[in-house]
Amino acid sequence: MSADAILEVADAVKDFDGLRAVDGASFHVERGSITALIGPNGAGKTTMFDLLSGFARLNTGTIRFAGRSIGGMAPHRIARLGLVRTFQLTRVLAGMSVMDNMLLAAPSQPGEHLPSLILGPRRARAAEARSRADAQALLETFGLRDKARDYAGALSGGQRKLLEIARALMTQPSLVLLDEPMAGVNPTLGRAILDHIAALREQRGTTFLFVEHDMDVVMSRADRVIVMAQGRVISAGTPAQVRADPAVVEAYLGSASPETTA
Amino acid sequence: MSIDFWINVGVLAGIYGIFTLGLQLNAGFTGLLNFGQAGFMAIGAYTVGILVVDRGWSLWLALPAGIVLAVLAGLFVGIASLRLRSDHFAIATIAFAEIVRYTLQNAAFSGGNQGVLGFDAEWRAVSDWMLPWLATIGLGAYTQLPLFIVVWLAFVALLLMMKGLQATPWGRVLRGIREDEDATAALGKDVFAYKLQSLALAAALAAVAGFFVALNVTYLYPTVFDPTFTFFGYALLVLGGFASYGGVALGSVLFWTLLEGTRLIETSLSAGQQASLRFIIVGVFLLLISRLRPQGLLGNVNEMRVRP
Amino acid sequence: MTDTTQTERTEARASVLSSALAALPRPALLLAVLIVLLCALVIAFGPVRALQATVNGFVAGSYTGLGAIGLTLVLGVLKLVNFAHGDLLVTGAYFTILFAWLGLPLPLAMLTAMLATAALALATEKIIWQPLRLAKAGSLQLFLSAIGLGLVLRFTVQFFAGSQVRTLGANVVTSIAIGPLRLGTLQALALVVGISAMVIVGLVLRFTSIGKEMRAFADNRALAEVSGIDTQHIINVTWIASGFLAALSGILYATAIGSFNPNFGITLLLSLFAATVLGGIGNPYGALVGGLVIGLSQEWSTLLFNARWKPAVGFALLILMLMFMPQGIFGRAKRRS
C-alpha cells in the first residue's frame, strides 16, 4: 500500500441477485492523482463506484477513505467526508435552476437545518452569499455563467455533464468519482472537461478517479490506470505499464491492444 | 341565507387550504405522495376533542397537544415507511389513514360512531366576543363570520410561513429530493431526515386543519375524516397548481366554490343523488386535469417532473 | 438505479429475517406456518370452532385472492397502483343486480356482469391509461387519475342504485352441515366457485401462451419487450382479465356476505393490496396465495378478538409486510438497473 493513498479498497465483494458483480477487488488511489478505472463491459466498474459512494453495500471487504473505513456508510455521510461522485447518466436536478443546483451542493450551509435557520437567519444568509460567489466562479470556469438562471432541465446534454461536474466540485471534495465524464459529450467539450480536471488538480490538489472507455484519453490524461475484469482488479500502474501487461490484453478478449476496443 | 352559505364555503376553503399546504409541501416540494393526510387531521382533531371533553383541558392547550401528537404520528409513519418505494409509500399512508379511521370508529376512547361532542365552549366565547364588534360594522348577523376570519388569518399566516420556508436553503434541499433523491444524497444531504421533517410538518398542518374542522362541525365523528378527503386535497392542489403555495389558496377557493355551488342548482334529483353527483364531478375533474394540465393553474410545468 | 439505496436498506433489514428462513422453499415454509397455526387454534378453541373459522377463511380468501390478481397484474405490467380496482369489484356486483333486474336469470346475470366489467376495464385502458402512458405521465398524475376513476365508478353506482344495503336477490337462508360444521348454501357455493376459479386461473397462467406472456411481462417488462411480445396486446388482455376477475371477486363477496353497499370496494381494497404485497407485486400466483393468507388470518383472528377488528388484521399484515418483506413472501431482491 502506498503511504499516500487517499482511497484503499481491499478484497471488495458484492453480489447482486446471485451474480457476483465485484469479486475480491483490491486497489488504491494516490492522493492528488488523476486515476482512470477501465475494463470491459460488465467488469464491475459502476458497481465499484456505487460501493465507494455508499449506493451499494459491500458483502465483504473494506474501503478506507482518507484513513477512515467507509464501507457500509450512507451516501450522504461519505459525501460529507469529501468523496463525491457523478453518475453515468447525468443526474441534474431538472426542475431547479442551474444556480440552485450549485447552491444545493454547498458543503456547510446552516440554513439547511431548521433549528439553525430559525435561530440564526443572518448566518444562513451570509453563508448563502459566500456559496453564491463560489458557485459563480465555478460556473464561469465551466462556461455556464449565462445559464445560471435557467432550469437545469433546459440545458443540452453536454452542459448537463458540465453542471454535474461543477456541482460535485462545489462540495469542496478531496476525491471526485466521475463515471464516464466524456460519454455523450462532443470531443471539444470533452477536452475542455479534461483541462478543467487537470487545472483543478493543480490548484486545489483534488484527486480524481474516473471511468472511461476512450483509451486515448485514458492513456494521455491519467497518471495511473486501474484495470478491472470480471469483478477483479487485474492490473494497476502507469499507462505504459498497464498497456504492456499481457493480462490486460487478455481481458479485452483477444484484441491486439486496449486501444482498439475504445 | 345566501351570504351565510358563502361564508361557510369560505370556511371550508380556508380549512382545506391549510390541510393542502401540507400536501403541497410533501408532493409538490418533496416528491412524497402522502395519501394519509386525513389520518393526521383526525388525530389532531380527536386529540383536541378528547382532551377537552374527557380531561377538562383548555381548548387552547389542547390545540398544541393535538399538533404534537399528529407530528409524532407523522414521525412514526415516516420512520416505518419512508424508505419504501414511492408506490409502496403511497399504499402505506392510505393504510395508515384507514387504520386511524377504523380505530376511531371502533375504539371506546373515541366514542365510536357516536363521536365526541361539547369541546367548543371556549371558542364560542371568543366568537360571541367578536360578534358585537362585527356588529359595529354591520356584520353582526353572520354567526360563522368569526370562524371565517380566524381560519383565514391562520391560513394566510401559515401560507406565508410555508412560502418563506420554501425560499430558504432548507426548502432547496427538499426540492432537490423531489427532483432526484440519489443525486441529492450524493451531495451530502441526509434525504431521509428531510423527508421525515417534511412529513412531520405536513402532519402538523393537518392537525391545525383538524382543529378548525372540529370548531366548524362542533361534533367529531369518524366519517368526517374519511380518507377520501385527502383526495379532495389533491384535487384542489392540482387545480391551483403543482409546487405553488399561492396555487393552494386559489385552488381551494375555486374548488369549494364550484363544488358547493352545485348545491344551488335546482334539480329534480334526490339529496343522495346530488351528493353522488358531486363526487362524480370531483372524479371526472381529477381525470381531466391529470390529462390536460397536470401542473394546474399556477403550477410551473418545469417543476412537474415528467417521468414514465 | 433510482432506488438503490432504499432497496439496499430494506434488503438489509429484511435479510435478518429471511436469511434464517432462506434454507427452506418458501411455499413449504408458508404451508408449515399455516398448519402450525391451525393446530394451535384447534388446541386452543376446539376443532369445531377452529375448522369453522378456517372454512370461512377459505371463502374470504377466494374473493380476496381473485380480486388481488387484477391488482397485481396491472401493477406488474403497467406500474400502475390502481386505486380504482376495488370499485371494479363493486361495479361487477351492481352490474349483476342490473342484469337480473332486466330479467336475466341470476347465473347468466353474473356472467354478463363479469363480461361487462371486463369491457369496462378495457375501455378505461383506451380512454384513460393508454393516452396517459403516451403522454409519459408522472406518478402523481397516474395516482390521481386512478383515484378519479374510482370516485366516478363508485358514485355512478351510488347515483343509480343508492347507498342503501342491497343483496344479489338470491337470499337463501338454508345451510349445509358438513359434520359439525355449518356453511350457508350461498357461502358454500361461493367457496366452490371461488376455489375452482382460482385453480382455473392458475392453470391458464401456467399453461396458455397468453398466461405465460403476461407473467413474463409482469416480471420483467424490458426483457419481455426485447423478446418480441406484442406489448399492447398483453396490456389489453391484462385489463380484460383484471376486470373479469374483479367482477367475479365482487360477486363472490356479495354472495358470501349477503348484503353490501357501494362502499365495499374501497373497504376491501386494502385487503387486496395486502394480498398483492404479500404475494409479491406482479406475481399472480402470489396474489392468490396472499389472498388465502389474508382471508385465513382475518377469520382466525375472530377467535381471538372481536369480529369488528377483522379488517384491521388485513391492515396490520399489509404494514408488516411493507416494513419487513416488501418483496413479498415469495419474492427475492431484484437487481435494478
Coordinates of N, CA and C in Angstrom, one line a residue, chain B residues 220-294:
Chain B
L220 N -67.4 15.7 16.5 CA -66.4 14.8 15.8 C -66.9 13.4 15.6
Y221 N -67.0 12.9 14.4 CA -67.3 11.5 14.2 C -66.4 11.0 13.0
P222 N -66.2 9.7 13.0 CA -65.1 9.2 12.1 C -65.3 9.6 10.6
T223 N -66.5 9.6 10.1 CA -66.6 9.8 8.7 C -66.2 11.2 8.2
V224 N -66.1 12.1 9.2 CA -65.6 13.5 8.8 C -64.2 13.3 8.3
F225 N -63.5 12.3 8.7 CA -62.1 12.2 8.4 C -61.9 11.0 7.4
D226 N -62.9 10.7 6.6 CA -62.7 9.7 5.6 C -61.5 10.0 4.7
P227 N -60.7 8.9 4.4 CA -59.5 9.1 3.6 C -59.8 9.8 2.3
T228 N -61.1 9.7 1.8 CA -61.4 10.4 0.6 C -61.1 11.9 0.6
F229 N -61.1 12.5 1.9 CA -60.8 13.9 1.9 C -59.4 14.3 1.5
T230 N -58.5 13.3 1.7 CA -57.1 13.5 1.2 C -57.2 13.7 -0.3
F231 N -58.0 12.9 -1.0 CA -58.2 13.0 -2.4 C -58.7 14.4 -2.8
F232 N -59.6 14.9 -2.0 CA -60.1 16.3 -2.2 C -59.0 17.3 -2.2
G233 N -58.1 17.1 -1.2 CA -56.9 17.9 -1.0 C -56.1 17.9 -2.3
Y234 N -55.9 16.7 -2.8 CA -55.0 16.6 -4.0 C -55.8 17.2 -5.2
A235 N -57.1 17.1 -5.2 CA -57.9 17.7 -6.4 C -57.7 19.2 -6.4
L236 N -57.7 19.8 -5.2 CA -57.6 21.3 -5.2 C -56.1 21.7 -5.4
L237 N -55.2 20.8 -5.0 CA -53.8 21.1 -5.2 C -53.5 21.1 -6.7
V238 N -54.0 20.1 -7.4 CA -53.6 20.2 -8.9 C -54.5 21.2 -9.6
L239 N -55.6 21.6 -9.1 CA -56.4 22.7 -9.7 C -55.6 24.0 -9.6
G240 N -55.2 24.3 -8.3 CA -54.5 25.5 -8.1 C -53.1 25.6 -8.7
G241 N -52.3 24.5 -8.6 CA -51.0 24.4 -9.2 C -50.0 23.6 -8.4
F242 N -49.3 22.8 -9.1 CA -48.3 22.0 -8.5 C -47.1 22.8 -8.1
A243 N -46.5 22.5 -6.9 CA -45.4 23.3 -6.4 C -45.6 24.8 -6.4
S244 N -46.8 25.2 -5.9 CA -47.1 26.6 -5.7 C -48.0 26.7 -4.5
Y245 N -47.6 27.5 -3.5 CA -48.4 27.7 -2.3 C -49.5 28.7 -2.6
G246 N -49.3 29.6 -3.4 CA -50.4 30.5 -3.9 C -51.4 29.7 -4.6
G247 N -51.0 28.7 -5.3 CA -52.0 27.9 -6.0 C -52.9 27.1 -5.1
V248 N -52.4 26.8 -3.8 CA -53.3 26.2 -2.9 C -54.4 27.1 -2.5
A249 N -54.2 28.4 -2.3 CA -55.2 29.3 -2.0 C -56.2 29.4 -3.1
L250 N -55.7 29.6 -4.3 CA -56.6 29.7 -5.5 C -57.4 28.5 -5.7
G251 N -56.7 27.3 -5.6 CA -57.3 26.1 -5.8 C -58.4 25.8 -4.8
S252 N -58.1 26.1 -3.6 CA -59.1 25.8 -2.5 C -60.4 26.6 -2.7
V253 N -60.2 27.9 -3.0 CA -61.4 28.8 -3.2 C -62.2 28.3 -4.4
L254 N -61.5 28.1 -5.5 CA -62.2 27.6 -6.7 C -62.9 26.3 -6.5
F255 N -62.2 25.4 -5.9 CA -62.7 24.0 -5.8 C -64.0 24.0 -4.9
W256 N -63.9 24.7 -3.8 CA -65.1 24.7 -2.9 C -66.2 25.5 -3.4
T257 N -65.9 26.6 -4.2 CA -66.9 27.4 -4.8 C -67.7 26.6 -5.8
L258 N -66.9 25.9 -6.7 CA -67.6 25.1 -7.7 C -68.3 23.9 -7.1
L259 N -67.7 23.2 -6.1 CA -68.3 22.0 -5.6 C -69.6 22.4 -4.8
E260 N -69.5 23.4 -3.9 CA -70.6 23.8 -3.1 C -71.6 24.5 -3.9
G261 N -71.1 25.2 -5.0 CA -72.0 26.0 -5.8 C -73.1 25.0 -6.5
T262 N -72.6 23.8 -6.7 CA -73.6 22.9 -7.4 C -74.8 22.6 -6.5
R263 N -74.7 22.9 -5.2 CA -75.9 22.7 -4.4 C -77.0 23.7 -4.7
L264 N -76.6 24.8 -5.3 CA -77.5 25.9 -5.6 C -78.3 25.6 -6.9
I265 N -77.8 24.7 -7.7 CA -78.5 24.4 -8.9 C -79.8 23.6 -8.6
E266 N -80.9 24.1 -9.1 CA -82.2 23.4 -8.9 C -82.2 22.2 -9.7
T267 N -82.4 21.0 -9.1 CA -82.6 19.8 -9.9 C -83.7 19.0 -9.3
S268 N -84.1 18.0 -10.0 CA -85.2 17.1 -9.5 C -84.5 15.9 -8.8
L269 N -83.2 15.9 -8.7 CA -82.5 14.8 -8.1 C -82.7 14.7 -6.6
S270 N -82.7 13.5 -6.0 CA -82.8 13.4 -4.6 C -81.5 13.9 -4.0
A271 N -81.5 14.1 -2.6 CA -80.3 14.6 -1.9 C -79.2 13.6 -2.1
G272 N -79.5 12.3 -2.0 CA -78.4 11.3 -2.2 C -77.8 11.3 -3.6
Q273 N -78.6 11.5 -4.6 CA -78.1 11.6 -5.9 C -77.3 12.8 -6.2
Q274 N -77.7 13.9 -5.5 CA -76.9 15.2 -5.7 C -75.5 15.0 -5.0
A275 N -75.5 14.3 -3.9 CA -74.2 14.1 -3.2 C -73.4 13.2 -4.1
S276 N -73.9 12.1 -4.7 CA -73.2 11.3 -5.6 C -72.6 12.0 -6.7
L277 N -73.5 12.9 -7.3 CA -73.1 13.7 -8.5 C -71.9 14.5 -8.2
R278 N -71.8 15.1 -6.9 CA -70.7 16.0 -6.6 C -69.4 15.2 -6.6
F279 N -69.4 13.9 -6.1 CA -68.2 13.1 -6.1 C -67.9 12.7 -7.5
I280 N -68.9 12.4 -8.3 CA -68.6 12.1 -9.7 C -67.9 13.3 -10.4
I281 N -68.3 14.5 -10.1 CA -67.7 15.7 -10.7 C -66.3 15.8 -10.3
V282 N -66.0 15.5 -9.0 CA -64.6 15.6 -8.5 C -63.8 14.5 -9.2
G283 N -64.3 13.3 -9.4 CA -63.6 12.3 -10.1 C -63.3 12.6 -11.5
V284 N -64.3 13.1 -12.3 CA -64.1 13.5 -13.7 C -63.1 14.6 -13.8
F285 N -63.2 15.5 -12.8 CA -62.2 16.6 -12.8 C -60.8 16.1 -12.6
L286 N -60.6 15.2 -11.7 CA -59.2 14.6 -11.5 C -58.7 14.0 -12.7
L287 N -59.6 13.2 -13.4 CA -59.2 12.6 -14.7 C -58.8 13.6 -15.7
L288 N -59.6 14.6 -15.8 CA -59.4 15.6 -16.9 C -58.1 16.4 -16.6
I289 N -57.9 16.9 -15.4 CA -56.8 17.8 -15.1 C -55.5 17.0 -15.2
S290 N -55.5 15.7 -14.8 CA -54.3 14.9 -14.9 C -53.9 14.8 -16.3
R291 N -54.8 14.8 -17.2 CA -54.6 14.6 -18.6 C -54.2 15.9 -19.3
L292 N -55.0 17.0 -19.0 CA -54.9 18.2 -19.8 C -53.9 19.2 -19.2
R293 N -53.9 19.4 -17.9 CA -53.0 20.4 -17.3 C -52.5 19.9 -16.0
P294 N -51.6 18.9 -16.0 CA -51.2 18.3 -14.8 C -50.5 19.3 -13.8

